[in-house]
PDB file of C-alpha atoms (C1' of nucleotides) and ligand atoms in Angstrom:
ATOM      1  CA  MET A 913     -13.237  26.711  11.010  1.00  0.00           C
ATOM      2  CA  GLU A 914     -10.627  28.476  13.091  1.00  0.00           C
ATOM      3  CA  ARG A 915      -8.355  25.485  13.003  1.00  0.00           C
ATOM      4  CA  LEU A 916      -8.464  25.440   9.224  1.00  0.00           C
ATOM      5  CA  GLN A 917      -7.799  29.166   9.032  1.00  0.00           C
ATOM      6  CA  THR A 918      -4.938  28.927  11.482  1.00  0.00           C
ATOM      7  CA  ALA A 919      -3.412  26.175   9.361  1.00  0.00           C
ATOM      8  CA  GLY A 920      -3.640  28.415   6.280  1.00  0.00           C
ATOM      9  CA  ILE A 921      -6.403  26.406   4.730  1.00  0.00           C
ATOM     10  CA  GLN A 922      -9.423  28.074   3.048  1.00  0.00           C
ATOM     11  CA  PRO A 923     -12.447  26.810   4.908  1.00  0.00           C
ATOM     12  CA  THR A 924     -14.651  25.775   2.084  1.00  0.00           C
ATOM     13  CA  ARG A 925     -17.985  24.107   2.690  1.00  0.00           C
ATOM     14  CA  GLN A 926     -16.582  20.621   1.971  1.00  0.00           C
ATOM     15  CA  ARG A 927     -13.447  21.079   4.034  1.00  0.00           C
ATOM     16  CA  VAL A 928     -15.365  22.330   7.015  1.00  0.00           C
ATOM     17  CA  HIS A 929     -17.771  19.538   6.661  1.00  0.00           C
ATOM     18  CA  ILE A 930     -15.017  16.866   6.523  1.00  0.00           C
ATOM     19  CA  ALA A 931     -13.242  18.525   9.462  1.00  0.00           C
ATOM     20  CA  GLN A 932     -16.407  18.449  11.582  1.00  0.00           C
ATOM     21  CA  VAL A 933     -16.982  14.787  10.942  1.00  0.00           C
ATOM     22  CA  LEU A 934     -13.398  13.755  11.451  1.00  0.00           C
ATOM     23  CA  LEU A 935     -12.086  15.918  14.228  1.00  0.00           C
ATOM     24  CA  THR A 936     -14.360  14.556  16.886  1.00  0.00           C
ATOM     25  CA  GLY A 937     -12.548  11.883  18.892  1.00  0.00           C
ATOM     26  CA  ASN A 938      -9.438  10.017  17.917  1.00  0.00           C
ATOM     27  CA  GLN A 939      -9.899   7.763  14.961  1.00  0.00           C
ATOM     28  CA  HIS A 940      -7.893   6.084  12.286  1.00  0.00           C
ATOM     29  CA  LEU A 941      -9.832   6.148   8.996  1.00  0.00           C
ATOM     30  CA  SER A 942      -9.060   5.302   5.477  1.00  0.00           C
ATOM     31  CA  ALA A 943      -9.983   7.657   2.632  1.00  0.00           C
ATOM     32  CA  ASP A 944     -12.711   5.280   1.640  1.00  0.00           C
ATOM     33  CA  GLN A 945     -14.128   5.187   5.109  1.00  0.00           C
ATOM     34  CA  VAL A 946     -14.176   8.953   5.142  1.00  0.00           C
ATOM     35  CA  LEU A 947     -15.949   9.045   1.772  1.00  0.00           C
ATOM     36  CA  GLU A 948     -18.486   6.636   3.049  1.00  0.00           C
ATOM     37  CA  LYS A 949     -19.049   8.654   6.244  1.00  0.00           C
ATOM     38  CA  MET A 950     -19.642  11.748   4.210  1.00  0.00           C
ATOM     39  CA  LYS A 951     -22.320   9.991   2.143  1.00  0.00           C
ATOM     40  CA  HIS A 952     -24.271   9.180   5.278  1.00  0.00           C
ATOM     41  CA  THR A 953     -24.316  12.732   6.560  1.00  0.00           C
ATOM     42  CA  GLY A 954     -26.690  13.955   3.794  1.00  0.00           C
ATOM     43  CA  LYS A 955     -23.976  16.213   2.403  1.00  0.00           C
ATOM     44  CA  PRO A 956     -21.843  13.837   0.282  1.00  0.00           C
ATOM     45  CA  VAL A 957     -18.420  14.952  -0.903  1.00  0.00           C
ATOM     46  CA  SER A 958     -16.798  13.610  -4.037  1.00  0.00           C
ATOM     47  CA  LYS A 959     -14.007  11.070  -4.003  1.00  0.00           C
ATOM     48  CA  ALA A 960     -11.502  13.473  -5.512  1.00  0.00           C
ATOM     49  CA  THR A 961     -12.337  16.045  -2.848  1.00  0.00           C
ATOM     50  CA  VAL A 962     -11.981  13.571  -0.036  1.00  0.00           C
ATOM     51  CA  TYR A 963      -8.545  12.557  -1.279  1.00  0.00           C
ATOM     52  CA  ASN A 964      -7.529  16.202  -1.919  1.00  0.00           C
ATOM     53  CA  THR A 965      -8.721  17.270   1.537  1.00  0.00           C
ATOM     54  CA  LEU A 966      -7.123  14.433   3.467  1.00  0.00           C
ATOM     55  CA  GLY A 967      -3.866  15.126   1.653  1.00  0.00           C
ATOM     56  CA  LEU A 968      -4.099  18.826   2.360  1.00  0.00           C
ATOM     57  CA  PHE A 969      -4.948  18.286   6.040  1.00  0.00           C
ATOM     58  CA  ALA A 970      -2.013  15.953   6.426  1.00  0.00           C
ATOM     59  CA  ALA A 971       0.381  18.355   4.695  1.00  0.00           C
ATOM     60  CA  ARG A 972      -0.739  21.136   7.108  1.00  0.00           C
ATOM     61  CA  GLY A 973      -0.516  19.007  10.183  1.00  0.00           C
ATOM     62  CA  ILE A 974      -4.211  18.700  10.944  1.00  0.00           C
ATOM     63  CA  LEU A 975      -4.149  14.984  10.272  1.00  0.00           C
ATOM     64  CA  ARG A 976      -1.397  12.433  10.208  1.00  0.00           C
ATOM     65  CA  GLU A 977      -0.956   9.776   7.678  1.00  0.00           C
ATOM     66  CA  VAL A 978      -0.357   6.306   9.043  1.00  0.00           C
ATOM     67  CA  ILE A 979       1.317   3.932   6.657  1.00  0.00           C
ATOM     68  CA  ILE A 980       0.892   0.598   8.265  1.00  0.00           C
ATOM     69  CA  ASP A 981      -1.172  -1.485   5.943  1.00  0.00           C
ATOM     70  CA  PRO A 982      -0.086  -2.301   2.412  1.00  0.00           C
ATOM     71  CA  ALA A 983      -3.522  -1.738   1.044  1.00  0.00           C
ATOM     72  CA  ARG A 984      -4.517   1.685   2.289  1.00  0.00           C
ATOM     73  CA  VAL A 985      -3.395   4.759   4.102  1.00  0.00           C
ATOM     74  CA  PHE A 986      -5.003   5.599   7.453  1.00  0.00           C
ATOM     75  CA  TYR A 987      -5.616   9.192   8.528  1.00  0.00           C
ATOM     76  CA  ASP A 988      -5.095   9.780  12.204  1.00  0.00           C
ATOM     77  CA  THR A 989      -7.113  12.445  13.958  1.00  0.00           C
ATOM     78  CA  ASN A 990      -4.893  12.196  17.074  1.00  0.00           C
ATOM     79  CA  ASN A 991      -2.243  14.759  16.243  1.00  0.00           C
ATOM     80  CA  THR A 992      -0.343  14.477  19.497  1.00  0.00           C
ATOM     81  CA  PRO A 993       2.976  12.624  19.045  1.00  0.00           C
ATOM     82  CA  HIS A 994       2.340   8.913  19.552  1.00  0.00           C
ATOM     83  CA  HIS A 995       2.889   5.519  18.061  1.00  0.00           C
ATOM     84  CA  HIS A 996       0.797   2.519  17.103  1.00  0.00           C
ATOM     85  CA  VAL A 997       0.007  -1.117  17.794  1.00  0.00           C
ATOM     86  CA  TYR A 998      -1.394  -2.807  14.764  1.00  0.00           C
ATOM     87  CA  ASN A 999      -3.115  -6.180  14.851  1.00  0.00           C
ATOM     88  CA  THR A1000      -2.178  -7.551  11.425  1.00  0.00           C
ATOM     89  CA  VAL A1001      -4.992 -10.121  11.532  1.00  0.00           C
ATOM     90  CA  THR A1002      -8.009  -8.182  12.839  1.00  0.00           C
ATOM     91  CA  GLY A1003      -6.800  -4.811  11.480  1.00  0.00           C
ATOM     92  CA  GLU A1004      -7.274  -3.172  14.865  1.00  0.00           C
ATOM     93  CA  LEU A1005      -5.070  -0.124  15.269  1.00  0.00           C
ATOM     94  CA  SER A1006      -4.467   1.615  18.569  1.00  0.00           C
ATOM     95  CA  ASP A1007      -2.331   4.401  19.952  1.00  0.00           C
ATOM     96  CA  ILE A1008       0.512   4.128  22.428  1.00  0.00           C
ATOM     97  CA  ASP A1009       2.495   6.739  24.141  1.00  0.00           C
ATOM     98  CA  LEU A1010       5.830   7.271  22.551  1.00  0.00           C
ATOM     99  CA  ARG A1011       7.792   7.543  25.729  1.00  0.00           C
ATOM    100  CA  HIS A1012       7.381   3.842  26.253  1.00  0.00           C
ATOM    101  CA  VAL A1013       9.176   3.012  23.093  1.00  0.00           C
ATOM    102  CA  LEU A1014      11.766   5.444  21.976  1.00  0.00           C
ATOM    103  CA  SER A1015      15.126   6.071  23.495  1.00  0.00           C
ATOM    104  CA  GLU A1016      15.811   9.791  23.624  1.00  0.00           C
ATOM    105  CA  GLN A1017      18.601   9.761  21.097  1.00  0.00           C
ATOM    106  CA  LEU A1018      18.176   9.184  17.429  1.00  0.00           C
ATOM    107  CA  PRO A1019      21.016   8.046  15.226  1.00  0.00           C
ATOM    108  CA  GLU A1020      22.646  10.487  12.893  1.00  0.00           C
ATOM    109  CA  LEU A1021      20.486  11.229   9.891  1.00  0.00           C
ATOM    110  CA  PRO A1022      21.955  10.905   6.367  1.00  0.00           C
ATOM    111  CA  GLU A1023      23.890  13.885   5.007  1.00  0.00           C
ATOM    112  CA  GLY A1024      21.707  16.690   3.756  1.00  0.00           C
ATOM    113  CA  THR A1025      18.464  15.417   5.288  1.00  0.00           C
ATOM    114  CA  GLU A1026      16.238  16.699   7.986  1.00  0.00           C
ATOM    115  CA  LEU A1027      13.891  14.851  10.266  1.00  0.00           C
ATOM    116  CA  GLU A1028      10.298  14.633   9.166  1.00  0.00           C
ATOM    117  CA  GLY A1029       8.997  12.174  11.753  1.00  0.00           C
ATOM    118  CA  VAL A1030       9.554   8.890  13.480  1.00  0.00           C
ATOM    119  CA  ASP A1031       7.003   6.107  13.205  1.00  0.00           C
ATOM    120  CA  VAL A1032       6.950   3.145  15.458  1.00  0.00           C
ATOM    121  CA  VAL A1033       4.679   0.305  14.673  1.00  0.00           C
ATOM    122  CA  ILE A1034       4.272  -2.664  16.989  1.00  0.00           C
ATOM    123  CA  ARG A1035       2.768  -5.510  14.961  1.00  0.00           C
ATOM    124  CA  VAL A1036       0.818  -8.066  16.948  1.00  0.00           C
ATOM    125  CA  ARG A1037      -1.517 -10.927  16.140  1.00  0.00           C
ATOM    126  CA  PRO A1038      -4.059 -12.864  18.170  1.00  0.00           C
ATOM    127  CA  VAL A1039      -2.507 -15.644  20.174  1.00  0.00           C
ATOM    128  CA  ARG A1040      -2.946 -19.165  18.871  1.00  0.00           C
TER     129      ARG A1040
ATOM    130  CA  MET B 947      18.533 -24.341  -2.025  1.00  0.00           C
ATOM    131  CA  GLU B 948      19.389 -25.452   1.432  1.00  0.00           C
ATOM    132  CA  ARG B 949      18.021 -22.230   2.840  1.00  0.00           C
ATOM    133  CA  LEU B 950      14.679 -22.900   1.159  1.00  0.00           C
ATOM    134  CA  GLN B 951      14.641 -26.551   2.311  1.00  0.00           C
ATOM    135  CA  THR B 952      15.450 -25.425   5.854  1.00  0.00           C
ATOM    136  CA  ALA B 953      12.551 -23.014   5.721  1.00  0.00           C
ATOM    137  CA  GLY B 954      10.243 -25.730   4.625  1.00  0.00           C
ATOM    138  CA  ILE B 955       9.891 -24.372   1.137  1.00  0.00           C
ATOM    139  CA  GLN B 956       9.928 -26.719  -1.853  1.00  0.00           C
ATOM    140  CA  PRO B 957      12.795 -25.513  -4.005  1.00  0.00           C
ATOM    141  CA  THR B 958      11.201 -25.262  -7.358  1.00  0.00           C
ATOM    142  CA  ARG B 959      13.085 -23.867 -10.300  1.00  0.00           C
ATOM    143  CA  GLN B 960      11.468 -20.496 -10.115  1.00  0.00           C
ATOM    144  CA  ARG B 961      11.914 -20.159  -6.339  1.00  0.00           C
ATOM    145  CA  VAL B 962      15.577 -21.077  -6.468  1.00  0.00           C
ATOM    146  CA  HIS B 963      16.084 -18.660  -9.323  1.00  0.00           C
ATOM    147  CA  ILE B 964      14.436 -15.805  -7.405  1.00  0.00           C
ATOM    148  CA  ALA B 965      16.369 -16.661  -4.278  1.00  0.00           C
ATOM    149  CA  GLN B 966      19.645 -16.600  -6.162  1.00  0.00           C
ATOM    150  CA  VAL B 967      18.921 -13.205  -7.666  1.00  0.00           C
ATOM    151  CA  LEU B 968      17.695 -11.639  -4.409  1.00  0.00           C
ATOM    152  CA  LEU B 969      19.808 -13.078  -1.698  1.00  0.00           C
ATOM    153  CA  THR B 970      23.042 -11.497  -2.741  1.00  0.00           C
ATOM    154  CA  GLY B 971      23.665  -8.308  -0.844  1.00  0.00           C
ATOM    155  CA  ASN B 972      21.138  -6.310   1.154  1.00  0.00           C
ATOM    156  CA  GLN B 973      18.472  -4.767  -0.980  1.00  0.00           C
ATOM    157  CA  HIS B 974      15.009  -3.271  -0.633  1.00  0.00           C
ATOM    158  CA  LEU B 975      13.063  -4.207  -3.758  1.00  0.00           C
ATOM    159  CA  SER B 976       9.439  -3.922  -4.776  1.00  0.00           C
ATOM    160  CA  ALA B 977       7.695  -6.904  -6.377  1.00  0.00           C
ATOM    161  CA  ASP B 978       7.741  -5.053  -9.644  1.00  0.00           C
ATOM    162  CA  GLN B 979      11.488  -4.501  -9.406  1.00  0.00           C
ATOM    163  CA  VAL B 980      11.977  -8.216  -8.797  1.00  0.00           C
ATOM    164  CA  LEU B 981       9.760  -9.075 -11.729  1.00  0.00           C
ATOM    165  CA  GLU B 982      11.855  -6.718 -13.908  1.00  0.00           C
ATOM    166  CA  LYS B 983      15.077  -8.248 -12.638  1.00  0.00           C
ATOM    167  CA  MET B 984      13.965 -11.710 -13.446  1.00  0.00           C
ATOM    168  CA  LYS B 985      13.178 -10.605 -16.998  1.00  0.00           C
ATOM    169  CA  HIS B 986      16.677  -9.543 -17.540  1.00  0.00           C
ATOM    170  CA  THR B 987      18.188 -12.831 -16.390  1.00  0.00           C
ATOM    171  CA  GLY B 988      16.997 -14.721 -19.388  1.00  0.00           C
ATOM    172  CA  LYS B 989      14.774 -16.922 -17.229  1.00  0.00           C
ATOM    173  CA  PRO B 990      11.687 -14.768 -16.722  1.00  0.00           C
ATOM    174  CA  VAL B 991       9.162 -15.682 -13.997  1.00  0.00           C
ATOM    175  CA  SER B 992       5.541 -14.786 -14.226  1.00  0.00           C
ATOM    176  CA  LYS B 993       4.024 -11.929 -12.199  1.00  0.00           C
ATOM    177  CA  ALA B 994       1.837 -14.223 -10.119  1.00  0.00           C
ATOM    178  CA  THR B 995       4.821 -16.427  -9.230  1.00  0.00           C
ATOM    179  CA  VAL B 996       6.892 -13.408  -8.245  1.00  0.00           C
ATOM    180  CA  TYR B 997       4.081 -12.253  -5.913  1.00  0.00           C
ATOM    181  CA  ASN B 998       3.487 -15.794  -4.594  1.00  0.00           C
ATOM    182  CA  THR B 999       7.104 -16.298  -3.978  1.00  0.00           C
ATOM    183  CA  LEU B1000       7.870 -13.037  -2.276  1.00  0.00           C
ATOM    184  CA  GLY B1001       4.804 -13.603  -0.047  1.00  0.00           C
ATOM    185  CA  LEU B1002       5.966 -17.079   0.748  1.00  0.00           C
ATOM    186  CA  PHE B1003       9.581 -16.086   1.500  1.00  0.00           C
ATOM    187  CA  ALA B1004       8.233 -13.333   3.759  1.00  0.00           C
ATOM    188  CA  ALA B1005       5.908 -15.712   5.576  1.00  0.00           C
ATOM    189  CA  ARG B1006       8.815 -18.088   6.180  1.00  0.00           C
ATOM    190  CA  GLY B1007      11.228 -15.510   7.329  1.00  0.00           C
ATOM    191  CA  ILE B1008      13.548 -15.484   4.389  1.00  0.00           C
ATOM    192  CA  LEU B1009      12.534 -11.969   3.387  1.00  0.00           C
ATOM    193  CA  ARG B1010      10.949  -9.174   5.350  1.00  0.00           C
ATOM    194  CA  GLU B1011       8.161  -6.943   4.137  1.00  0.00           C
ATOM    195  CA  VAL B1012       8.769  -3.239   4.701  1.00  0.00           C
ATOM    196  CA  ILE B1013       5.594  -1.178   4.689  1.00  0.00           C
ATOM    197  CA  ILE B1014       6.879   2.299   4.389  1.00  0.00           C
ATOM    198  CA  ASP B1015       5.542   3.733   1.158  1.00  0.00           C
ATOM    199  CA  PRO B1016       1.812   3.967   0.514  1.00  0.00           C
ATOM    200  CA  ALA B1017       2.215   2.818  -3.082  1.00  0.00           C
ATOM    201  CA  ARG B1018       4.124  -0.455  -2.789  1.00  0.00           C
ATOM    202  CA  VAL B1019       5.573  -3.027  -0.451  1.00  0.00           C
ATOM    203  CA  PHE B1020       9.382  -3.408  -0.282  1.00  0.00           C
ATOM    204  CA  TYR B1021      11.041  -6.784   0.319  1.00  0.00           C
ATOM    205  CA  ASP B1022      14.087  -6.609   2.439  1.00  0.00           C
ATOM    206  CA  THR B1023      16.874  -9.184   1.978  1.00  0.00           C
ATOM    207  CA  ASN B1024      18.583  -8.090   5.200  1.00  0.00           C
ATOM    208  CA  ASN B1025      16.885 -10.471   7.610  1.00  0.00           C
ATOM    209  CA  THR B1026      18.828  -9.387  10.679  1.00  0.00           C
ATOM    210  CA  PRO B1027      16.746  -7.253  13.088  1.00  0.00           C
ATOM    211  CA  HIS B1028      17.096  -3.611  12.064  1.00  0.00           C
ATOM    212  CA  HIS B1029      15.162  -0.477  11.253  1.00  0.00           C
ATOM    213  CA  HIS B1030      14.863   2.052   8.466  1.00  0.00           C
ATOM    214  CA  VAL B1031      15.479   5.606   7.394  1.00  0.00           C
ATOM    215  CA  TYR B1032      13.204   6.594   4.553  1.00  0.00           C
ATOM    216  CA  ASN B1033      13.717   9.714   2.480  1.00  0.00           C
ATOM    217  CA  THR B1034      10.093  10.496   1.512  1.00  0.00           C
ATOM    218  CA  VAL B1035      11.229  12.695  -1.356  1.00  0.00           C
ATOM    219  CA  THR B1036      13.904  10.678  -3.051  1.00  0.00           C
ATOM    220  CA  GLY B1037      12.587   7.238  -2.033  1.00  0.00           C
ATOM    221  CA  GLU B1038      15.951   6.247  -0.616  1.00  0.00           C
ATOM    222  CA  LEU B1039      15.673   3.576   2.039  1.00  0.00           C
ATOM    223  CA  SER B1040      18.511   2.591   4.296  1.00  0.00           C
ATOM    224  CA  ASP B1041      19.044   0.370   7.260  1.00  0.00           C
ATOM    225  CA  ILE B1042      19.873   1.369  10.793  1.00  0.00           C
ATOM    226  CA  ASP B1043      20.804  -0.632  13.775  1.00  0.00           C
ATOM    227  CA  LEU B1044      17.924  -1.047  16.094  1.00  0.00           C
ATOM    228  CA  ARG B1045      19.943  -0.468  19.295  1.00  0.00           C
ATOM    229  CA  HIS B1046      20.146   3.180  18.448  1.00  0.00           C
ATOM    230  CA  VAL B1047      16.482   3.618  18.491  1.00  0.00           C
ATOM    231  CA  LEU B1048      14.513   1.340  20.795  1.00  0.00           C
ATOM    232  CA  SER B1049      14.478   1.368  24.483  1.00  0.00           C
ATOM    233  CA  GLU B1050      14.627  -2.120  25.871  1.00  0.00           C
ATOM    234  CA  GLN B1051      11.147  -2.268  27.215  1.00  0.00           C
ATOM    235  CA  LEU B1052       7.979  -2.444  25.121  1.00  0.00           C
ATOM    236  CA  PRO B1053       4.669  -1.392  26.574  1.00  0.00           C
ATOM    237  CA  GLU B1054       2.098  -4.012  27.320  1.00  0.00           C
ATOM    238  CA  LEU B1055       0.478  -5.600  24.325  1.00  0.00           C
ATOM    239  CA  PRO B1056      -3.310  -5.718  24.067  1.00  0.00           C
ATOM    240  CA  GLU B1057      -5.009  -8.672  25.672  1.00  0.00           C
ATOM    241  CA  GLY B1058      -4.845 -11.865  23.709  1.00  0.00           C
ATOM    242  CA  THR B1059      -2.181 -10.760  21.327  1.00  0.00           C
ATOM    243  CA  GLU B1060       1.369 -11.737  20.773  1.00  0.00           C
ATOM    244  CA  LEU B1061       4.291  -9.780  19.286  1.00  0.00           C
ATOM    245  CA  GLU B1062       4.912 -10.164  15.603  1.00  0.00           C
ATOM    246  CA  GLY B1063       7.504  -7.457  15.167  1.00  0.00           C
ATOM    247  CA  VAL B1064       8.448  -3.852  15.798  1.00  0.00           C
ATOM    248  CA  ASP B1065       9.102  -1.521  12.888  1.00  0.00           C
ATOM    249  CA  VAL B1066      10.729   1.867  13.289  1.00  0.00           C
ATOM    250  CA  VAL B1067      10.818   4.210  10.375  1.00  0.00           C
ATOM    251  CA  ILE B1068      12.675   7.475  10.584  1.00  0.00           C
ATOM    252  CA  ARG B1069      11.231   9.644   7.823  1.00  0.00           C
ATOM    253  CA  VAL B1070      13.533  12.337   6.496  1.00  0.00           C
ATOM    254  CA  ARG B1071      13.636  14.772   3.561  1.00  0.00           C
ATOM    255  CA  PRO B1072      16.273  16.764   1.786  1.00  0.00           C
ATOM    256  CA  VAL B1073      17.076  19.987   3.609  1.00  0.00           C
ATOM    257  CA  ARG B1074      15.692  23.176   2.077  1.00  0.00           C
TER     258      ARG B1074
ATOM    259  C1'  DA C1035       7.190 -47.322 -15.657  1.00  0.00           C
ATOM    260  C1'  DT C1036       2.215 -45.934 -14.775  1.00  0.00           C
ATOM    261  C1'  DG C1037      -1.199 -43.771 -12.733  1.00  0.00           C
ATOM    262  C1'  DA C1038      -2.958 -40.902  -9.094  1.00  0.00           C
ATOM    263  C1'  DC C1039      -2.858 -36.927  -6.509  1.00  0.00           C
ATOM    264  C1'  DA C1040      -1.036 -32.733  -4.762  1.00  0.00           C
ATOM    265  C1'  DC C1041       1.494 -28.732  -5.509  1.00  0.00           C
ATOM    266  C1'  DT C1042       3.204 -25.071  -8.576  1.00  0.00           C
ATOM    267  C1'  DT C1043       3.303 -21.938 -12.516  1.00  0.00           C
ATOM    268  C1'  DT C1044       1.177 -19.182 -15.808  1.00  0.00           C
ATOM    269  C1'  DA C1045      -1.654 -15.744 -18.653  1.00  0.00           C
ATOM    270  C1'  DG C1046      -4.732 -12.789 -18.228  1.00  0.00           C
ATOM    271  C1'  DA C1047      -8.995 -11.216 -16.022  1.00  0.00           C
ATOM    272  C1'  DC C1048     -10.121  -8.751 -12.104  1.00  0.00           C
ATOM    273  C1'  DA C1049     -10.283  -5.640  -7.913  1.00  0.00           C
ATOM    274  C1'  DA C1050      -9.087  -1.725  -5.123  1.00  0.00           C
ATOM    275  C1'  DA C1051      -6.611   2.422  -4.011  1.00  0.00           C
ATOM    276  C1'  DG C1052      -5.408   6.452  -5.579  1.00  0.00           C
ATOM    277  C1'  DT C1053      -4.467  10.143  -9.463  1.00  0.00           C
ATOM    278  C1'  DC C1054      -5.504  12.987 -13.248  1.00  0.00           C
ATOM    279  C1'  DT C1055      -8.231  15.792 -16.535  1.00  0.00           C
ATOM    280  C1'  DA C1056     -11.561  18.704 -18.111  1.00  0.00           C
ATOM    281  C1'  DT C1057     -15.495  21.158 -16.734  1.00  0.00           C
ATOM    282  C1'  DA C1058     -18.385  23.292 -13.489  1.00  0.00           C
ATOM    283  C1'  DT C1059     -18.871  25.923  -8.974  1.00  0.00           C
ATOM    284  C1'  DA C1060     -17.781  28.833  -5.669  1.00  0.00           C
ATOM    285  C1'  DA C1061     -15.118  32.303  -3.367  1.00  0.00           C
ATOM    286  C1'  DG C1062     -12.613  36.760  -3.096  1.00  0.00           C
ATOM    287  C1'  DC C1063     -12.149  41.197  -4.823  1.00  0.00           C
ATOM    288  C1'  DC C1064     -13.116  45.446  -7.193  1.00  0.00           C
TER     289       DC C1064
ATOM    290  C1'  DG D 913     -22.552  42.769 -11.019  1.00  0.00           C
ATOM    291  C1'  DG D 914     -18.113  41.367 -13.403  1.00  0.00           C
ATOM    292  C1'  DC D 915     -13.556  39.547 -13.054  1.00  0.00           C
ATOM    293  C1'  DT D 916     -10.112  36.298 -11.378  1.00  0.00           C
ATOM    294  C1'  DT D 917      -8.530  32.562  -8.906  1.00  0.00           C
ATOM    295  C1'  DA D 918      -9.283  28.555  -6.088  1.00  0.00           C
ATOM    296  C1'  DT D 919     -11.935  24.557  -5.382  1.00  0.00           C
ATOM    297  C1'  DA D 920     -15.146  20.655  -6.482  1.00  0.00           C
ATOM    298  C1'  DT D 921     -16.730  17.162  -9.330  1.00  0.00           C
ATOM    299  C1'  DA D 922     -17.514  12.940 -12.475  1.00  0.00           C
ATOM    300  C1'  DG D 923     -15.407   9.776 -14.443  1.00  0.00           C
ATOM    301  C1'  DA D 924     -11.457   8.062 -17.054  1.00  0.00           C
ATOM    302  C1'  DC D 925      -7.256   6.257 -16.024  1.00  0.00           C
ATOM    303  C1'  DT D 926      -3.042   4.116 -13.639  1.00  0.00           C
ATOM    304  C1'  DT D 927      -0.827   1.137 -10.542  1.00  0.00           C
ATOM    305  C1'  DT D 928      -0.343  -2.518  -7.310  1.00  0.00           C
ATOM    306  C1'  DG D 929      -1.813  -6.576  -6.112  1.00  0.00           C
ATOM    307  C1'  DT D 930      -5.164 -10.789  -6.220  1.00  0.00           C
ATOM    308  C1'  DC D 931      -7.742 -14.440  -8.334  1.00  0.00           C
ATOM    309  C1'  DT D 932      -9.169 -18.012 -11.627  1.00  0.00           C
ATOM    310  C1'  DA D 933      -8.777 -21.692 -14.564  1.00  0.00           C
ATOM    311  C1'  DA D 934      -5.755 -24.338 -17.142  1.00  0.00           C
ATOM    312  C1'  DA D 935      -1.413 -26.541 -17.898  1.00  0.00           C
ATOM    313  C1'  DG D 936       2.820 -28.183 -15.991  1.00  0.00           C
ATOM    314  C1'  DT D 937       5.742 -30.510 -12.460  1.00  0.00           C
ATOM    315  C1'  DG D 938       6.855 -33.404  -8.591  1.00  0.00           C
ATOM    316  C1'  DT D 939       5.985 -37.414  -5.548  1.00  0.00           C
ATOM    317  C1'  DC D 940       4.530 -41.606  -4.264  1.00  0.00           C
ATOM    318  C1'  DA D 941       2.506 -46.218  -4.433  1.00  0.00           C
ATOM    319  C1'  DT D 942       1.902 -49.917  -7.021  1.00  0.00           C
TER     320       DT D 942
HETATM  321 MN1   MN E 889     -12.608   0.743  -0.293  1.00  0.00          MN
HETATM  322 MN1   MN E 890       5.712  -0.846 -11.557  1.00  0.00          MN
HETATM  323 ZN1   ZN E 891      -2.869   7.191  16.163  1.00  0.00          ZN
HETATM  324 ZN1   ZN E 892      16.293  -3.083   5.610  1.00  0.00          ZN
END
DNA sequence: ATGACACTTTAGACAAAGTCTATATAAGCC
DNA sequence: GGCTTATATAGACTTTGTCTAAAGTGTCAT
């Protein structure tokens, strides 16, 4: 509730409910998985509301969109800065600390643009 | 032709045609853009063949899939190792040299997996 | 050449993710 | 309560991409 308020989000029944279900433990969930989760809690939320809410939470920094799979967006409840290892065969997605990957200095950004974020994806597959 | 042969790809009429249109200059094109391009060359290629061919070229290392936009996959004709700057508002996508971004040492990969690739995306937006 | 078999192309049906619209609910305020 | 605005909802719709079944093309042995 407070987290939503702080982020300037009206804490409606559905939003609070989604927040409660999601913001426990670090997870990477698709919209469809969230929709499904809500169904099983006894208080289902409509598809449109799930999409609206995930989009809103992402825009306000409560969730992070992870664009890693051509077929769906994942929503990341770990909102500390970090990067990802993605197993393109099993679909397993895990977090890695960003210090291990990035050098401290980014290249110059294009004229008239500002940084929004840096995403690093290490794609792996099962051996053999 | 030779490039396809070398990559173990049967150089059919359609595949050669697509290769000729794409492999001139560095571009980032969606499947739909490729389909459209082929229409305007006088020798159209079917949608299924465009998707099949792009997938095949990517699997054989002739093209590279860039998963950067939740709505479509881009195919990258620059097959040297590099990374990307993506303007999430304008959709502009440009290449950057990978040395500027990555430290030399990757973290340990999960057990039983091997590296497939590392993708770095610097997301930017217009100022103001 | 002819036939046999595998590989490729194609149109269009289909699937899945996500968006939009119009209406109904709910919330905030007096 | 009554008013106003924000949000939720069902379901139609759009877009990207996949699949299927049929036809076309290539390759090879005979
Ligand atoms: Mn689904
Ligand atoms: Mn299109
Ligand atoms: Zn994560
Ligand atoms: Zn590129």
